[in-house]
Short mmCIF file of C-alpha atoms and ligand atoms in Angstrom, two decimals:
data_model
loop_
_atom_site.label_atom_id
_atom_site.label_comp_id
_atom_site.label_asym_id
_atom_site.label_seq_id
_atom_site.Cartn_x
_atom_site.Cartn_y
_atom_site.Cartn_z
CA MET A 25 10.61 11.78 -7.12
CA PHE A 26 11.11 8.84 -4.48
CA ALA A 27 14.20 10.15 -2.84
CA ARG A 28 15.61 7.92 -0.84
CA THR A 29 17.51 9.39 1.88
CA ALA A 30 17.87 5.66 3.39
CA LEU A 31 20.57 4.85 0.62
CA ARG A 32 22.89 7.80 0.85
CA THR A 33 23.41 7.39 4.45
CA THR A 34 26.56 4.95 5.22
CA LEU A 35 25.86 2.55 7.66
CA ALA A 36 29.04 3.31 9.28
CA ALA A 37 28.53 6.88 9.46
CA SER A 38 26.28 5.97 12.52
CA ALA A 39 28.22 3.20 14.47
CA PRO A 40 30.44 5.54 17.23
CA ALA A 41 34.05 5.95 16.52
CA SER A 42 34.98 5.48 20.11
CA ALA A 43 33.36 4.03 23.43
CA ARG A 44 32.88 8.46 24.43
CA SER A 45 30.34 7.96 22.00
CA PHE A 46 28.34 6.04 24.23
CA SER A 47 26.90 9.08 26.25
CA GLN A 48 24.82 9.78 23.13
CA SER A 49 21.54 8.02 23.53
CA ALA A 50 18.92 6.66 20.87
CA ALA A 51 15.63 8.97 20.43
CA VAL A 52 13.76 6.05 21.60
CA SER A 53 14.91 2.51 23.02
CA LYS A 54 13.89 0.39 20.39
CA THR A 55 14.17 -3.88 20.44
CA VAL A 56 14.68 -5.67 17.94
CA ALA A 57 14.63 -9.53 17.51
CA VAL A 58 16.18 -11.42 14.19
CA LEU A 59 14.93 -14.92 13.61
CA GLY A 60 17.21 -16.64 11.85
CA ALA A 61 20.53 -14.82 13.45
CA SER A 62 22.94 -17.25 12.73
CA GLY A 63 22.41 -17.52 9.01
CA GLY A 64 23.88 -16.14 5.94
CA ILE A 65 22.00 -13.09 5.96
CA GLY A 66 21.20 -13.50 9.69
CA GLN A 67 24.85 -12.79 10.34
CA PRO A 68 25.44 -9.98 8.64
CA LEU A 69 22.19 -8.10 9.79
CA SER A 70 23.22 -8.29 13.58
CA LEU A 71 26.27 -7.01 13.20
CA LEU A 72 24.90 -4.27 11.15
CA LEU A 73 22.05 -3.98 13.60
CA LYS A 74 24.28 -3.80 16.44
CA LEU A 75 26.03 -0.98 14.38
CA ASN A 76 22.42 0.96 15.01
CA ARG A 77 22.27 3.83 17.42
CA ASP A 78 18.79 3.75 17.31
CA VAL A 79 18.58 -0.39 18.78
CA THR A 80 18.81 -0.60 22.60
CA ASP A 81 18.22 -4.13 22.96
CA LEU A 82 18.88 -6.80 20.09
CA ARG A 83 17.37 -10.11 20.40
CA LEU A 84 19.78 -12.72 17.97
CA TYR A 85 17.83 -16.20 17.58
CA ASP A 86 17.95 -18.93 15.66
CA VAL A 87 17.35 -22.97 16.10
CA ARG A 88 21.34 -23.03 16.54
CA LEU A 89 24.08 -21.48 17.30
CA ALA A 90 22.38 -17.98 17.81
CA GLN A 91 24.44 -17.51 21.19
CA GLY A 92 27.48 -18.08 19.77
CA VAL A 93 26.60 -15.20 17.11
CA ALA A 94 25.56 -12.91 20.12
CA ALA A 95 28.84 -13.40 22.41
CA ASP A 96 30.89 -11.91 19.43
CA VAL A 97 27.99 -9.60 18.30
CA SER A 98 27.82 -8.11 22.00
CA HIS A 99 31.97 -7.27 21.86
CA ILE A 100 31.07 -4.45 19.05
CA ASN A 101 31.07 -1.13 21.19
CA THR A 102 28.15 0.19 20.42
CA PRO A 103 25.50 0.83 22.95
CA ALA A 104 22.96 -2.03 21.90
CA LYS A 105 22.71 -4.90 24.27
CA CYS A 106 22.95 -8.26 22.41
CA THR A 107 21.59 -11.18 23.51
CA GLY A 108 21.42 -14.71 22.04
CA TYR A 109 18.68 -16.87 22.40
CA ALA A 110 18.46 -20.81 22.57
CA GLN A 111 15.64 -22.65 20.41
CA GLU A 112 13.56 -23.71 23.08
CA ASP A 113 13.63 -19.64 23.73
CA LEU A 114 11.97 -17.91 21.04
CA GLU A 115 9.16 -16.65 23.27
CA LYS A 116 11.80 -14.82 25.75
CA ALA A 117 13.38 -13.35 22.59
CA LEU A 118 10.28 -11.94 21.18
CA GLN A 119 8.92 -10.16 24.35
CA GLY A 120 8.50 -6.88 24.06
CA THR A 121 9.80 -6.23 20.79
CA ASP A 122 9.19 -3.51 18.46
CA VAL A 123 10.47 -4.96 15.58
CA ILE A 124 10.86 -8.55 14.16
CA VAL A 125 12.73 -9.54 11.41
CA ILE A 126 12.35 -12.97 9.50
CA PRO A 127 15.42 -14.04 7.60
CA ALA A 128 15.13 -17.56 8.88
CA GLY A 129 14.00 -20.11 6.09
CA VAL A 130 16.13 -22.08 3.61
CA PRO A 131 17.94 -20.28 0.40
CA ARG A 132 17.63 -21.10 -3.33
CA LYS A 133 20.10 -23.93 -4.71
CA PRO A 134 21.06 -22.89 -8.51
CA GLY A 135 17.85 -24.19 -11.06
CA MET A 136 15.14 -23.45 -8.34
CA THR A 137 12.73 -20.81 -8.20
CA ARG A 138 11.61 -19.10 -5.22
CA ASP A 139 8.19 -20.37 -4.79
CA ASP A 140 10.03 -23.93 -4.92
CA LEU A 141 11.17 -23.01 -1.34
CA PHE A 142 7.46 -22.48 0.08
CA ASN A 143 7.23 -25.88 0.78
CA THR A 144 9.91 -25.57 3.31
CA ASN A 145 9.56 -21.67 4.39
CA ALA A 146 5.94 -21.71 4.67
CA SER A 147 6.01 -23.35 7.77
CA ILE A 148 8.90 -22.25 9.24
CA VAL A 149 7.19 -18.72 8.74
CA ARG A 150 4.16 -19.55 10.24
CA ASP A 151 5.54 -20.94 13.19
CA LEU A 152 7.95 -18.21 14.07
CA ALA A 153 4.33 -16.26 13.44
CA LYS A 154 2.23 -17.62 15.20
CA ALA A 155 4.84 -16.92 17.97
CA ALA A 156 4.88 -13.53 17.02
CA ALA A 157 1.47 -13.04 17.31
CA LYS A 158 1.03 -14.28 21.05
CA VAL A 159 3.97 -12.74 22.81
CA SER A 160 4.67 -9.65 21.07
CA PRO A 161 1.30 -8.68 18.84
CA LYS A 162 2.36 -5.23 17.88
CA ALA A 163 5.71 -5.39 16.93
CA HIS A 164 6.30 -4.47 13.01
CA MET A 165 7.09 -7.25 11.55
CA LEU A 166 9.46 -7.37 8.41
CA ILE A 167 10.03 -10.60 5.93
CA ILE A 168 12.76 -11.67 4.24
CA CYS A 169 12.63 -15.29 3.80
CA ASN A 170 11.28 -16.78 0.55
CA PRO A 171 9.02 -16.74 -1.52
CA VAL A 172 8.11 -13.30 -0.31
CA ASN A 173 5.03 -12.57 -2.25
CA SER A 174 3.60 -15.62 -0.08
CA THR A 175 5.52 -15.92 3.21
CA VAL A 176 3.85 -12.23 3.82
CA PRO A 177 0.34 -13.08 2.84
CA ILE A 178 1.09 -16.14 5.39
CA VAL A 179 2.35 -14.08 7.82
CA ALA A 180 -0.90 -11.95 7.63
CA GLU A 181 -2.99 -14.87 8.26
CA VAL A 182 -1.81 -16.01 10.92
CA PHE A 183 -2.23 -12.56 12.91
CA LYS A 184 -5.50 -12.42 11.24
CA LYS A 185 -6.55 -15.99 13.17
CA ALA A 186 -5.10 -14.67 15.78
CA GLY A 187 -7.07 -11.31 15.76
CA VAL A 188 -4.29 -8.96 16.49
CA TYR A 189 -3.39 -8.76 12.66
CA ASP A 190 -2.56 -4.53 11.94
CA PRO A 191 -1.55 -4.20 8.21
CA LYS A 192 0.20 -1.53 9.26
CA ARG A 193 2.90 -3.51 10.94
CA LEU A 194 3.62 -6.06 7.94
CA PHE A 195 6.50 -5.28 5.53
CA GLY A 196 7.39 -7.89 2.37
CA VAL A 197 11.48 -6.56 2.50
CA THR A 198 12.10 -5.84 -1.01
CA THR A 199 14.93 -3.24 -0.60
CA LEU A 200 17.33 -5.62 -2.61
CA ASP A 201 15.42 -4.95 -5.76
CA VAL A 202 16.19 -1.60 -4.86
CA THR A 203 19.39 -1.24 -4.03
CA ARG A 204 20.59 -3.50 -7.27
CA ALA A 205 18.13 -1.45 -9.61
CA SER A 206 20.65 1.81 -8.32
CA THR A 207 23.81 -0.10 -8.61
CA PHE A 208 22.73 -1.67 -12.28
CA LEU A 209 21.63 1.53 -13.96
CA SER A 210 24.34 3.71 -12.13
CA GLU A 211 26.83 1.18 -13.79
CA ILE A 212 25.47 2.30 -16.99
CA ALA A 213 24.47 5.89 -16.43
CA GLY A 214 27.98 6.03 -14.91
CA SER A 215 26.23 7.98 -12.13
CA ASP A 216 27.01 7.54 -8.38
CA PRO A 217 24.85 4.35 -7.33
CA ALA A 218 23.63 6.52 -4.37
CA ASP A 219 21.98 9.06 -5.77
CA THR A 220 20.81 6.77 -8.37
CA ASN A 221 17.12 6.18 -7.27
CA VAL A 222 14.73 3.83 -8.99
CA PRO A 223 11.67 2.45 -7.12
CA VAL A 224 10.62 -0.99 -7.81
CA ILE A 225 6.82 -2.26 -7.38
CA GLY A 226 5.19 -5.25 -7.06
CA GLY A 227 6.70 -8.10 -5.55
CA HIS A 228 9.71 -9.70 -5.36
CA SER A 229 10.26 -12.80 -7.67
CA GLY A 230 10.94 -12.66 -11.49
CA VAL A 231 8.10 -10.79 -13.27
CA THR A 232 6.65 -9.82 -10.26
CA ILE A 233 9.79 -6.99 -9.89
CA VAL A 234 8.50 -4.12 -12.02
CA PRO A 235 11.03 -1.18 -12.03
CA LEU A 236 10.05 2.21 -12.61
CA LEU A 237 13.04 3.59 -14.28
CA SER A 238 11.61 6.43 -15.99
CA GLN A 239 11.04 7.53 -12.41
CA ALA A 240 15.18 7.79 -11.59
CA LYS A 241 16.85 11.44 -13.00
CA GLN A 242 18.90 9.16 -15.12
CA SER A 243 16.21 7.50 -16.98
CA ASP A 244 17.63 8.77 -20.11
CA ALA A 245 21.09 7.53 -20.16
CA VAL A 246 19.18 3.76 -20.97
CA LYS A 247 19.05 3.12 -24.66
CA SER A 248 16.36 2.10 -25.72
CA GLU A 249 18.28 -1.66 -27.00
CA GLN A 250 19.51 -1.89 -23.34
CA TYR A 251 16.37 -1.26 -21.55
CA GLU A 252 15.05 -4.82 -21.35
CA LYS A 253 18.21 -6.06 -20.64
CA LEU A 254 18.43 -3.82 -17.81
CA VAL A 255 15.08 -4.85 -16.42
CA HIS A 256 15.60 -8.22 -17.24
CA ARG A 257 18.72 -7.98 -14.61
CA ILE A 258 16.86 -6.48 -12.22
CA GLN A 259 14.14 -8.71 -12.36
CA PHE A 260 16.48 -11.74 -12.18
CA GLY A 261 19.71 -10.66 -9.87
CA GLY A 262 19.53 -12.94 -7.67
CA ASP A 263 19.97 -15.70 -10.03
CA GLU A 264 23.18 -13.64 -10.73
CA VAL A 265 24.17 -14.91 -7.20
CA VAL A 266 22.61 -18.21 -6.76
CA LYS A 267 24.55 -19.24 -9.75
CA ALA A 268 28.33 -17.54 -8.88
CA LYS A 269 27.42 -18.84 -5.54
CA ASP A 270 27.14 -22.36 -7.14
CA GLY A 271 25.45 -24.31 -4.83
CA ALA A 272 26.28 -22.50 -1.37
CA GLY A 273 23.02 -20.47 -1.16
CA SER A 274 21.55 -16.93 -2.58
CA ALA A 275 22.13 -13.28 -1.67
CA THR A 276 23.26 -12.68 1.61
CA LEU A 277 25.85 -9.64 2.06
CA SER A 278 23.62 -7.64 0.04
CA MET A 279 20.60 -8.79 1.32
CA ALA A 280 21.60 -8.03 5.36
CA TYR A 281 22.86 -4.29 3.67
CA ALA A 282 19.57 -3.80 2.22
CA ALA A 283 17.43 -4.96 5.52
CA ALA A 284 19.88 -3.36 7.91
CA VAL A 285 19.05 -0.35 5.56
CA PHE A 286 15.04 -0.81 5.65
CA THR A 287 15.52 -1.35 9.41
CA LYS A 288 16.68 2.11 10.31
CA SER A 289 14.65 3.62 7.83
CA LEU A 290 11.98 2.12 10.04
CA LEU A 291 13.47 3.01 13.22
CA LYS A 292 14.05 6.71 12.28
CA ALA A 293 10.23 6.61 11.24
CA LEU A 294 8.63 5.40 14.68
CA ASN A 295 11.03 7.68 16.40
CA GLY A 296 8.69 10.61 14.56
CA GLU A 297 11.63 11.24 11.88
CA LYS A 298 9.19 12.82 9.23
CA GLY A 299 9.28 12.17 5.56
CA ILE A 300 10.78 8.30 5.15
CA THR A 301 9.58 6.07 1.97
CA GLU A 302 10.97 3.12 1.24
CA CYS A 303 9.62 0.71 -1.46
CA THR A 304 7.99 -2.13 0.85
CA PHE A 305 5.66 -4.91 0.16
CA VAL A 306 2.80 -4.19 2.15
CA GLU A 307 -1.10 -4.88 2.09
CA SER A 308 -1.91 -2.05 -0.58
CA PRO A 309 -5.05 -0.74 -1.94
CA LEU A 310 -3.33 -0.08 -5.38
CA PHE A 311 -3.80 -2.62 -7.11
CA LYS A 312 -6.91 -4.25 -4.86
CA ASP A 313 -8.90 -6.55 -7.03
CA GLN A 314 -5.83 -8.21 -8.54
CA ALA A 315 -3.47 -8.18 -6.04
CA SER A 316 -4.22 -7.67 -2.57
CA PHE A 317 -0.39 -7.03 -1.16
CA PHE A 318 1.94 -4.67 -3.39
CA ALA A 319 4.98 -3.37 -2.98
CA SER A 320 5.13 0.53 -3.87
CA PRO A 321 7.03 3.64 -2.34
CA ILE A 322 5.41 3.77 1.09
CA GLU A 323 5.65 6.46 3.56
CA LEU A 324 6.57 5.40 7.02
CA GLY A 325 5.56 6.63 10.40
CA PRO A 326 5.44 6.11 13.97
CA ASN A 327 2.73 3.40 13.23
CA GLY A 328 4.56 1.98 10.98
CA VAL A 329 2.80 2.38 7.11
CA GLU A 330 1.89 6.06 7.38
CA ASN A 331 0.13 6.44 3.66
CA ILE A 332 0.38 4.29 0.07
CA PRO A 333 1.07 6.92 -2.08
CA ALA A 334 -0.55 6.86 -5.71
CA LEU A 335 2.00 5.97 -8.05
CA PRO A 336 3.56 8.14 -11.11
CA LYS A 337 1.86 8.04 -14.76
CA PHE A 338 3.58 4.53 -15.98
CA THR A 339 5.43 4.18 -19.55
CA ALA A 340 4.44 2.10 -21.74
CA GLU A 341 7.34 0.05 -21.38
CA GLU A 342 6.38 -0.24 -17.50
CA GLN A 343 2.57 -0.79 -17.81
CA LYS A 344 3.44 -3.46 -19.72
CA LEU A 345 5.66 -4.83 -17.18
CA LEU A 346 2.87 -4.61 -14.75
CA GLU A 347 0.27 -6.16 -16.38
CA ALA A 348 2.65 -9.14 -16.62
CA CYS A 349 3.47 -8.83 -13.20
CA LEU A 350 -0.52 -8.64 -11.33
CA PRO A 351 -1.07 -12.25 -12.63
CA ASP A 352 2.10 -14.50 -10.86
CA LEU A 353 1.61 -11.79 -8.02
CA ARG A 354 -1.96 -12.85 -7.48
CA LYS A 355 -1.33 -16.44 -7.64
CA ASN A 356 1.65 -16.52 -5.31
CA ILE A 357 -0.64 -14.51 -2.36
CA GLU A 358 -3.25 -16.60 -3.14
CA LYS A 359 -1.08 -19.80 -2.93
CA GLY A 360 0.31 -18.30 0.86
CA VAL A 361 -3.89 -17.79 1.82
CA SER A 362 -4.73 -21.04 1.05
CA TRP A 363 -2.15 -22.83 2.49
CA VAL A 364 -2.60 -20.92 5.96
CA SER A 365 -6.58 -21.90 5.96
CA GLU A 366 -5.13 -25.86 5.39
CA ASN A 367 -1.97 -25.58 7.59
CA PRO A 368 -3.08 -23.50 10.44
P1 NAD B 6 20.93 -19.55 5.55
O1 NAD B 6 20.59 -21.22 5.47
O2 NAD B 6 21.91 -19.27 5.19
O3 NAD B 6 20.11 -18.98 6.94
C1 NAD B 6 19.35 -19.63 7.18
C2 NAD B 6 19.00 -19.36 9.28
O4 NAD B 6 17.60 -19.64 9.10
C3 NAD B 6 19.40 -20.50 9.62
O5 NAD B 6 20.50 -20.35 10.52
C4 NAD B 6 18.77 -21.89 9.97
O6 NAD B 6 19.50 -22.36 11.30
C5 NAD B 6 17.66 -20.63 10.53
N1 NAD B 6 16.36 -21.34 10.49
C6 NAD B 6 15.76 -22.42 10.25
N2 NAD B 6 14.82 -22.71 10.64
C7 NAD B 6 14.28 -21.65 11.19
C8 NAD B 6 13.53 -21.39 12.97
N3 NAD B 6 12.30 -22.24 12.58
N4 NAD B 6 13.52 -20.90 13.62
C9 NAD B 6 14.54 -20.00 13.90
N5 NAD B 6 15.61 -19.80 12.76
C10 NAD B 6 15.33 -21.20 11.63
O7 NAD B 6 19.73 -18.68 5.03
P2 NAD B 6 20.07 -17.35 4.18
O8 NAD B 6 20.73 -17.02 2.67
O9 NAD B 6 20.52 -16.40 5.25
O10 NAD B 6 18.53 -16.84 3.26
C11 NAD B 6 17.26 -17.12 4.21
C12 NAD B 6 16.03 -16.67 3.30
O11 NAD B 6 15.82 -15.52 2.80
C13 NAD B 6 16.06 -17.54 2.55
O12 NAD B 6 15.04 -18.24 2.32
C14 NAD B 6 16.13 -16.91 1.22
O13 NAD B 6 16.01 -17.16 0.16
C15 NAD B 6 15.70 -15.39 1.84
N6 NAD B 6 16.51 -14.16 1.04
C16 NAD B 6 15.58 -13.03 0.85
C17 NAD B 6 15.96 -12.06 -0.23
C18 NAD B 6 14.54 -10.93 -0.02
O14 NAD B 6 15.64 -9.92 -0.85
N7 NAD B 6 13.85 -10.61 0.84
C19 NAD B 6 16.77 -12.13 -0.63
C20 NAD B 6 18.35 -12.59 -0.20
C21 NAD B 6 17.56 -14.11 0.91
C1 LMR B 7 17.43 -12.38 -4.07
O1 LMR B 7 16.87 -12.05 -4.91
O2 LMR B 7 18.37 -12.25 -4.30
C2 LMR B 7 16.34 -13.38 -3.29
O3 LMR B 7 15.27 -13.39 -2.99
C3 LMR B 7 17.73 -14.67 -2.90
C4 LMR B 7 17.24 -15.61 -3.98
O4 LMR B 7 16.82 -16.87 -3.83
O5 LMR B 7 17.31 -14.95 -5.53
#
């Protein structure tokens, strides 16, 4: 039902095989900034964005090493111009951007929840959002930094205070939950993961992650005794990586891939391509009284969020998952909102 064309498109296919393909130009030039470009996510994400032919100007910013990453990435023979910016040049990096992707922030270590990152990451995201609101208020903001359930409302509050908030242009990147769900379901169903599409709604943390497995065409492959374990694996997939990395951080490569997929879809939609839908965490009317932000399949268009379709009918299990999600999600959202009012 929620066909995800982006996941079926290999990123490599969009990279030119040789310098000859430089003559093909992107539909409309797009300037993309990555804030936190030297990090575990930032570096592979910068690489993948350099391969995207819809990106014409790639700005890499970090508090350390961004110029080195940019010098390296800039040697790839794709058309995007790639520039690195030092810590003091944030405003220069943001000038005239269409899309700003924010993976800046600290990652988890084993034993931590995403909410444990709040104290450090809230101020990082607030300060980057303040600069964006001042210099590039019309840019589409793609928030990766955790806890996403709180950092996205923080960005909204900062933009509101600056008088430039447009909910159509603010996204929490939850694509990794969708890629995980499709991978894990395909392992059970024996299907091609690229043809296994599971919408994931709610938020991006533990029980707030609600996979709608009933919407996948392979859903019958999941036996009732496998269902709970599969849902748990999707909800806590991040922990698997944090544990395996044993103190060296959380998902970086799969996250860079997921963010590159989402950015690619958004750029296509901004360039006028029709029929593009991605799950993402946005200000949403779907459960407005319980959670003002909610991830669901969103139709993207030339201005960002084009339409937030109604959700399909839930199974009894999915209804229970949603009931467990909403109270936690509400608390996470409120925490971000009240933190900004206390720490403007
Ligand atoms: P990392 O520590 O490897 O990289 C973070 C980068 O941010 C570093 O290069 C650091 O110098 C930079 N940074 C810190 N403060 C900055 C600032 N004020 N301005 C610019 N850059 C700054 O971490 P990572 O593994 O890349 O993870 C980054 C964030 O992404 C974490 O919060 C992590 O929890 C989150 N994450 C989210 C998802 C998701 O699905 N949304 C998935 C994985 C990780
Ligand atoms: C993930 O889902 O992998 C990220 O949110 C990182 C984490 O802390 O688990």
